[in-house]
Amino acid sequence: SGEVKAYVGGTNYHYFKYDMVSSGRRQVGSTIKPFLYSLAMERGFSPCDETRNVEQTLFDDLGRVWKPRNSGRERYGEMVTLRWGLSKSNNWISAYLMNQLSPYSLKKLIHEFGLTNQSIEATQSLCLGSCDASVSEMVSAYTAFVGKGMRVAPLMVTRIEDNAGNVVATFSANRNEVISRESSYKMIDMMRGVINEGTGYRLRGVYGLTADMCGKTGTTQNMSDGWFVGYTPYYTAAVWTGYAQNEKITQSNPAVPLWQKVMSQVHEGLENKAFPTPN
């Protein structure tokens, strides 16, 4: 519906009077990868498509070389599926997709997902999250996956009444179609893999959550930003953690345990239902 259930703009308003949900923008890191994979699905790729897990070399419009690094060498040299690549947040698979697609097409799609930052550059590194976005933009963008391709904007106020209880105005959330319904089902399948066997596995293996859920982790250089954006059949939520001056956070992403704590509470008492499947 887009109706906002919870909104925390900072740690303590007395000490930090800056809203990091809507006003602040930070580098998004790997939470951008679902947008890249969505573009691939729209261009005819499948989660089961395979490519070799090796280093990638890309060239920009001026012929300059870009060779992204990867955080590990799991299954190096093997043929892997795109689903595996997203679940493990593998940079080489993302770079492979970027080489098959276009940074200009990715930039256009990112804007359609609701990231309004006009300074986003159409470069190869965009596929690894070099751009900035707000928490509000990211949580709204991810609603397109569970919304069968339709993104819904956050809705803060549903109606206004006068002192006699008469309804003066009513409001509904703005929506726009971002990807096809078919692509949204493919993205649910791949992002479910992030939770079940990928970088978000702590939600299962450590915190014991059993609900059907999807999401994506994200960290930036030197762990200056820690993200987790995820969704269930009921709610979509985004958590950003970091410092105002880009200091290193910690050795692990603290956004994941915060996300599970909040989502466990808001789902308490709700039916444990699954995502819809294609007809």
C-alpha positions as a Markdown table, in Angstrom:
| # | Residue | x | y | z |
|---|---|---|---|---|
| 1 | Ser | 0.0 | 0.0 | 0.0 |
| 2 | Gly | 3.0 | 2.3 | 0.5 |
| 3 | Glu | 1.7 | 3.3 | 4.0 |
| 4 | Val | 4.7 | 3.9 | 6.3 |
| 5 | Lys | 4.8 | 1.6 | 9.3 |
| 6 | Ala | 8.0 | 2.9 | 10.9 |
| 7 | Tyr | 10.4 | 5.7 | 10.3 |
| 8 | Val | 13.7 | 6.3 | 12.2 |
| 9 | Gly | 15.8 | 9.2 | 10.8 |
| 10 | Gly | 18.7 | 9.0 | 13.2 |
| 11 | Thr | 19.9 | 7.7 | 16.5 |
| 12 | Asn | 18.9 | 10.6 | 18.8 |
| 13 | Tyr | 17.3 | 13.9 | 17.6 |
| 14 | His | 18.8 | 15.7 | 20.6 |
| 15 | Tyr | 22.3 | 15.1 | 19.3 |
| 16 | Phe | 21.8 | 14.5 | 15.6 |
| 17 | Lys | 19.2 | 16.7 | 13.9 |
| 18 | Tyr | 19.6 | 15.3 | 10.4 |
| 19 | Asp | 17.1 | 13.0 | 8.8 |
| 20 | Met | 19.1 | 10.1 | 7.2 |
| 21 | Val | 15.9 | 8.5 | 5.8 |
| 22 | Ser | 14.8 | 11.2 | 3.4 |
| 23 | Ser | 17.3 | 14.0 | 3.5 |
| 24 | Gly | 20.6 | 12.0 | 3.6 |
| 25 | Arg | 22.1 | 10.2 | 0.7 |
| 26 | Arg | 24.9 | 7.6 | 1.0 |
| 27 | Gln | 26.7 | 5.3 | -1.4 |
| 28 | Val | 24.5 | 2.2 | -1.8 |
| 29 | Gly | 27.0 | -0.5 | -2.6 |
| 30 | Ser | 25.7 | -3.9 | -3.6 |
| 31 | Thr | 22.1 | -3.0 | -2.8 |
| 32 | Ile | 22.1 | -1.6 | -6.4 |
| 33 | Lys | 22.7 | -5.1 | -7.9 |
| 34 | Pro | 19.0 | -6.1 | -8.0 |
| 35 | Phe | 18.4 | -3.1 | -10.4 |
| 36 | Leu | 21.2 | -4.4 | -12.6 |
| 37 | Tyr | 19.8 | -7.9 | -12.6 |
| 38 | Ser | 16.3 | -6.5 | -13.2 |
| 39 | Leu | 17.6 | -4.9 | -16.4 |
| 40 | Ala | 19.1 | -8.2 | -17.4 |
| 41 | Met | 15.8 | -10.0 | -16.9 |
| 42 | Glu | 14.0 | -7.3 | -18.9 |
| 43 | Arg | 16.6 | -7.9 | -21.7 |
| 44 | Gly | 15.8 | -11.6 | -21.9 |
| 45 | Phe | 18.3 | -13.1 | -19.4 |
| 46 | Ser | 17.2 | -15.9 | -17.0 |
| 47 | Pro | 18.3 | -16.7 | -13.4 |
| 48 | Cys | 19.5 | -20.0 | -14.7 |
| 49 | Asp | 21.8 | -18.5 | -17.4 |
| 50 | Glu | 25.4 | -19.3 | -16.7 |
| 51 | Thr | 28.7 | -17.6 | -17.1 |
| 52 | Arg | 32.3 | -18.3 | -16.0 |
| 53 | Asn | 33.3 | -16.9 | -12.6 |
| 54 | Val | 36.5 | -15.1 | -13.6 |
| 55 | Glu | 37.9 | -11.6 | -13.5 |
| 56 | Gln | 36.3 | -9.1 | -15.9 |
| 57 | Thr | 37.8 | -6.3 | -17.9 |
| 58 | Leu | 35.6 | -3.5 | -19.2 |
| 59 | Phe | 36.2 | -0.4 | -21.2 |
| 60 | Asp | 34.4 | 2.9 | -21.0 |
| 61 | Asp | 33.5 | 5.3 | -23.8 |
| 62 | Leu | 37.0 | 6.7 | -23.8 |
| 63 | Gly | 38.7 | 3.3 | -23.9 |
| 64 | Arg | 39.8 | 3.4 | -20.3 |
| 65 | Val | 40.1 | 0.0 | -18.5 |
| 66 | Trp | 38.0 | -0.9 | -15.5 |
| 67 | Lys | 38.7 | -4.2 | -13.7 |
| 68 | Pro | 36.6 | -4.7 | -10.5 |
| 69 | Arg | 37.9 | -6.7 | -7.6 |
| 70 | Asn | 35.9 | -9.4 | -5.9 |
| 71 | Ser | 35.7 | -10.1 | -2.1 |
| 72 | Gly | 36.5 | -13.8 | -2.5 |
| 73 | Arg | 37.4 | -16.6 | -4.9 |
| 74 | Glu | 34.6 | -19.1 | -4.2 |
| 75 | Arg | 34.0 | -21.3 | -7.3 |
| 76 | Tyr | 36.7 | -19.4 | -9.2 |
| 77 | Gly | 36.8 | -20.4 | -12.8 |
| 78 | Glu | 33.6 | -22.4 | -12.7 |
| 79 | Met | 30.4 | -21.9 | -14.6 |
| 80 | Val | 27.9 | -20.3 | -12.3 |
| 81 | Thr | 24.3 | -19.2 | -12.7 |
| 82 | Leu | 23.2 | -15.6 | -12.4 |
| 83 | Arg | 21.1 | -16.6 | -9.4 |
| 84 | Trp | 24.3 | -17.7 | -7.7 |
| 85 | Gly | 26.0 | -14.5 | -8.7 |
| 86 | Leu | 23.4 | -12.3 | -7.0 |
| 87 | Ser | 23.1 | -14.5 | -3.9 |
| 88 | Lys | 26.8 | -14.3 | -3.3 |
| 89 | Ser | 27.0 | -10.6 | -4.4 |
| 90 | Asn | 29.8 | -11.5 | -6.8 |
| 91 | Asn | 31.3 | -8.4 | -8.4 |
| 92 | Trp | 32.6 | -10.3 | -11.4 |
| 93 | Ile | 29.2 | -11.6 | -12.4 |
| 94 | Ser | 27.8 | -8.1 | -12.0 |
| 95 | Ala | 30.6 | -6.7 | -14.3 |
| 96 | Tyr | 29.8 | -9.5 | -16.8 |
| 97 | Leu | 26.2 | -8.3 | -16.9 |
| 98 | Met | 27.3 | -4.7 | -17.2 |
| 99 | Asn | 29.4 | -5.6 | -20.2 |
| 100 | Gln | 26.4 | -7.3 | -21.9 |
| 101 | Leu | 24.1 | -4.3 | -21.1 |
| 102 | Ser | 24.7 | -0.6 | -20.9 |
| 103 | Pro | 25.4 | 1.8 | -18.1 |
| 104 | Tyr | 23.1 | 4.3 | -19.7 |
| 105 | Ser | 20.2 | 1.8 | -19.7 |
| 106 | Leu | 21.0 | 1.0 | -16.0 |
| 107 | Lys | 21.0 | 4.7 | -15.1 |
| 108 | Lys | 17.6 | 5.1 | -16.8 |
| 109 | Leu | 16.2 | 2.1 | -15.0 |
| 110 | Ile | 17.6 | 3.3 | -11.6 |
| 111 | His | 15.7 | 6.6 | -12.0 |
| 112 | Glu | 12.5 | 4.6 | -12.8 |
| 113 | Phe | 13.0 | 2.7 | -9.6 |
| 114 | Gly | 12.7 | 6.1 | -7.8 |
| 115 | Leu | 16.3 | 7.1 | -7.2 |
| 116 | Thr | 16.1 | 10.8 | -8.0 |
| 117 | Asn | 19.8 | 11.7 | -7.7 |
| 118 | Gln | 20.6 | 13.6 | -10.9 |
| 119 | Ser | 24.3 | 13.3 | -10.4 |
| 120 | Ile | 24.3 | 9.5 | -11.1 |
| 121 | Glu | 27.0 | 8.8 | -13.7 |
| 122 | Ala | 26.5 | 6.2 | -16.4 |
| 123 | Thr | 29.8 | 4.4 | -15.8 |
| 124 | Gln | 30.7 | 0.7 | -15.5 |
| 125 | Ser | 31.2 | 1.0 | -11.8 |
| 126 | Leu | 27.5 | 2.0 | -11.4 |
| 127 | Cys | 26.8 | -1.8 | -11.4 |
| 128 | Leu | 28.6 | -2.1 | -8.0 |
| 129 | Gly | 26.7 | 0.8 | -6.4 |
| 130 | Ser | 28.9 | 3.8 | -6.9 |
| 131 | Cys | 25.9 | 6.2 | -6.7 |
| 132 | Asp | 24.2 | 7.7 | -3.6 |
| 133 | Ala | 20.6 | 7.2 | -2.5 |
| 134 | Ser | 18.4 | 7.8 | 0.5 |
| 135 | Val | 16.9 | 5.1 | 2.7 |
| 136 | Ser | 13.5 | 6.2 | 1.6 |
| 137 | Glu | 14.3 | 5.9 | -2.1 |
| 138 | Met | 15.8 | 2.4 | -1.6 |
| 139 | Val | 12.9 | 1.0 | 0.3 |
| 140 | Ser | 10.5 | 2.4 | -2.2 |
| 141 | Ala | 12.5 | 1.0 | -5.1 |
| 142 | Tyr | 12.4 | -2.6 | -3.7 |
| 143 | Thr | 8.6 | -2.5 | -3.5 |
| 144 | Ala | 8.6 | -3.1 | -7.3 |
| 145 | Phe | 9.8 | -6.6 | -6.7 |
| 146 | Val | 7.1 | -7.7 | -4.4 |
| 147 | Gly | 4.6 | -5.4 | -6.2 |
| 148 | Lys | 4.7 | -7.4 | -9.5 |
| 149 | Gly | 6.8 | -4.8 | -11.1 |
| 150 | Met | 4.9 | -1.8 | -9.7 |
| 151 | Arg | 6.9 | 0.6 | -7.5 |
| 152 | Val | 4.9 | 2.4 | -4.7 |
| 153 | Ala | 6.1 | 5.6 | -3.2 |
| 154 | Pro | 6.0 | 6.0 | 0.6 |
| 155 | Leu | 2.7 | 7.4 | 1.9 |
| 156 | Met | 2.9 | 9.4 | 5.1 |
| 157 | Val | -0.6 | 10.7 | 5.4 |
| 158 | Thr | -3.8 | 8.8 | 4.3 |
| 159 | Arg | -6.4 | 11.4 | 5.2 |
| 160 | Ile | -7.0 | 14.7 | 6.9 |
| 161 | Glu | -10.0 | 15.4 | 9.1 |
| 162 | Asp | -11.3 | 18.6 | 10.7 |
| 163 | Asn | -12.1 | 18.9 | 14.4 |
| 164 | Ala | -15.6 | 17.5 | 13.8 |
| 165 | Gly | -14.3 | 14.4 | 12.2 |
| 166 | Asn | -15.2 | 15.4 | 8.6 |
| 167 | Val | -12.8 | 14.1 | 6.0 |
| 168 | Val | -11.2 | 17.1 | 4.3 |
| 169 | Ala | -8.9 | 15.2 | 2.0 |
| 170 | Thr | -7.7 | 11.6 | 1.3 |
| 171 | Phe | -4.5 | 10.5 | -0.3 |
| 172 | Ser | -3.2 | 7.4 | -2.0 |
| 173 | Ala | 0.3 | 6.3 | -2.9 |
| 174 | Asn | 1.9 | 7.1 | -6.3 |
| 175 | Arg | 2.8 | 4.1 | -8.3 |
| 176 | Asn | 4.7 | 3.5 | -11.5 |
| 177 | Glu | 5.5 | 0.4 | -13.5 |
| 178 | Val | 9.3 | -0.3 | -13.4 |
| 179 | Ile | 9.7 | -3.9 | -14.7 |
| 180 | Ser | 7.4 | -6.5 | -16.0 |
| 181 | Arg | 5.5 | -8.9 | -13.8 |
| 182 | Glu | 7.6 | -11.8 | -15.2 |
| 183 | Ser | 10.8 | -10.0 | -14.3 |
| 184 | Ser | 9.6 | -9.4 | -10.8 |
| 185 | Tyr | 8.9 | -13.1 | -10.3 |
| 186 | Lys | 12.5 | -13.9 | -11.4 |
| 187 | Met | 13.9 | -11.3 | -9.0 |
| 188 | Ile | 11.9 | -12.7 | -6.1 |
| 189 | Asp | 13.4 | -16.1 | -6.9 |
| 190 | Met | 17.0 | -14.7 | -7.1 |
| 191 | Met | 16.7 | -12.5 | -4.0 |
| 192 | Arg | 15.2 | -15.3 | -2.0 |
| 193 | Gly | 18.5 | -17.0 | -2.7 |
| 194 | Val | 20.4 | -14.1 | -1.0 |
| 195 | Ile | 18.6 | -15.1 | 2.2 |
| 196 | Asn | 18.6 | -18.9 | 1.9 |
| 197 | Glu | 22.2 | -19.4 | 0.8 |
| 198 | Gly | 23.8 | -16.1 | 0.2 |
| 199 | Thr | 25.1 | -13.0 | 1.9 |
| 200 | Gly | 21.9 | -12.6 | 3.9 |
| 201 | Tyr | 22.0 | -16.1 | 5.3 |
| 202 | Arg | 22.5 | -14.8 | 8.9 |
| 203 | Leu | 18.7 | -14.2 | 8.9 |
| 204 | Arg | 18.2 | -17.9 | 8.7 |
| 205 | Gly | 21.3 | -19.5 | 10.2 |
| 206 | Val | 21.9 | -17.1 | 13.1 |
| 207 | Tyr | 18.5 | -15.4 | 13.8 |
| 208 | Gly | 16.3 | -18.4 | 12.8 |
| 209 | Leu | 13.8 | -16.5 | 10.8 |
| 210 | Thr | 11.6 | -18.9 | 8.8 |
| 211 | Ala | 9.3 | -16.5 | 6.9 |
| 212 | Asp | 9.5 | -16.2 | 3.1 |
| 213 | Met | 11.7 | -13.2 | 2.5 |
| 214 | Cys | 14.0 | -11.6 | 0.0 |
| 215 | Gly | 16.7 | -9.0 | 0.3 |
| 216 | Lys | 20.1 | -7.7 | -0.5 |
| 217 | Thr | 23.1 | -6.7 | 1.6 |
| 218 | Gly | 25.4 | -3.8 | 0.7 |
| 219 | Thr | 28.6 | -2.4 | 2.0 |
| 220 | Thr | 30.9 | 0.3 | 0.7 |
| 221 | Gln | 34.6 | 0.8 | 0.7 |
| 222 | Asn | 36.2 | 0.4 | 4.2 |
| 223 | Met | 32.8 | -0.6 | 5.5 |
| 224 | Ser | 31.8 | 3.1 | 5.7 |
| 225 | Asp | 28.2 | 2.2 | 4.9 |
| 226 | Gly | 26.2 | -1.0 | 5.8 |
| 227 | Trp | 22.9 | -1.6 | 4.1 |
| 228 | Phe | 20.2 | -4.2 | 4.1 |
| 229 | Val | 17.1 | -3.8 | 2.1 |
| 230 | Gly | 14.6 | -6.6 | 2.2 |
| 231 | Tyr | 10.9 | -7.5 | 1.9 |
| 232 | Thr | 8.3 | -10.1 | 2.8 |
| 233 | Pro | 4.8 | -10.5 | 1.4 |
| 234 | Tyr | 3.7 | -7.9 | 4.0 |
| 235 | Tyr | 6.4 | -5.3 | 4.4 |
| 236 | Thr | 9.4 | -3.8 | 2.7 |
| 237 | Ala | 12.1 | -2.3 | 4.9 |
| 238 | Ala | 15.6 | -0.7 | 4.5 |
| 239 | Val | 18.3 | -0.2 | 7.1 |
| 240 | Trp | 21.4 | 2.0 | 6.6 |
| 241 | Thr | 24.1 | 2.1 | 9.2 |
| 242 | Gly | 27.2 | 4.3 | 9.3 |
| 243 | Tyr | 28.8 | 7.5 | 10.5 |
| 244 | Ala | 28.4 | 11.1 | 9.3 |
| 245 | Gln | 32.1 | 11.3 | 8.4 |
| 246 | Asn | 32.4 | 7.9 | 6.7 |
| 247 | Glu | 34.3 | 6.2 | 9.4 |
| 248 | Lys | 34.6 | 2.4 | 9.3 |
| 249 | Ile | 31.6 | 0.7 | 11.0 |
| 250 | Thr | 32.7 | -2.7 | 12.0 |
| 251 | Gln | 33.9 | -6.0 | 10.6 |
| 252 | Ser | 30.4 | -7.2 | 9.8 |
| 253 | Asn | 27.3 | -5.5 | 8.4 |
| 254 | Pro | 25.2 | -4.3 | 11.4 |
| 255 | Ala | 22.2 | -3.5 | 9.2 |
| 256 | Val | 21.2 | -7.2 | 9.0 |
| 257 | Pro | 20.6 | -7.7 | 12.7 |
| 258 | Leu | 18.7 | -4.4 | 12.9 |
| 259 | Trp | 16.5 | -5.4 | 10.0 |
| 260 | Gln | 15.6 | -8.7 | 11.5 |
| 261 | Lys | 14.8 | -7.2 | 14.9 |
| 262 | Val | 12.4 | -4.7 | 13.4 |
| 263 | Met | 10.8 | -7.0 | 10.9 |
| 264 | Ser | 10.4 | -9.8 | 13.6 |
| 265 | Gln | 8.4 | -7.3 | 15.7 |
| 266 | Val | 6.1 | -5.9 | 12.9 |
| 267 | His | 5.3 | -9.5 | 11.7 |
| 268 | Glu | 4.4 | -10.8 | 15.1 |
| 269 | Gly | 1.0 | -12.5 | 14.9 |
| 270 | Leu | 0.8 | -12.4 | 11.1 |
| 271 | Glu | 0.2 | -15.4 | 9.0 |
| 272 | Asn | 3.4 | -16.9 | 7.6 |
| 273 | Lys | 2.4 | -16.7 | 4.0 |
| 274 | Ala | 4.5 | -17.0 | 0.8 |
| 275 | Phe | 5.1 | -14.7 | -2.1 |
| 276 | Pro | 2.7 | -15.1 | -5.0 |
| 277 | Thr | 3.8 | -17.4 | -7.8 |
| 278 | Pro | 3.2 | -17.0 | -11.6 |
| 279 | Asn | -0.2 | -18.2 | -12.8 |
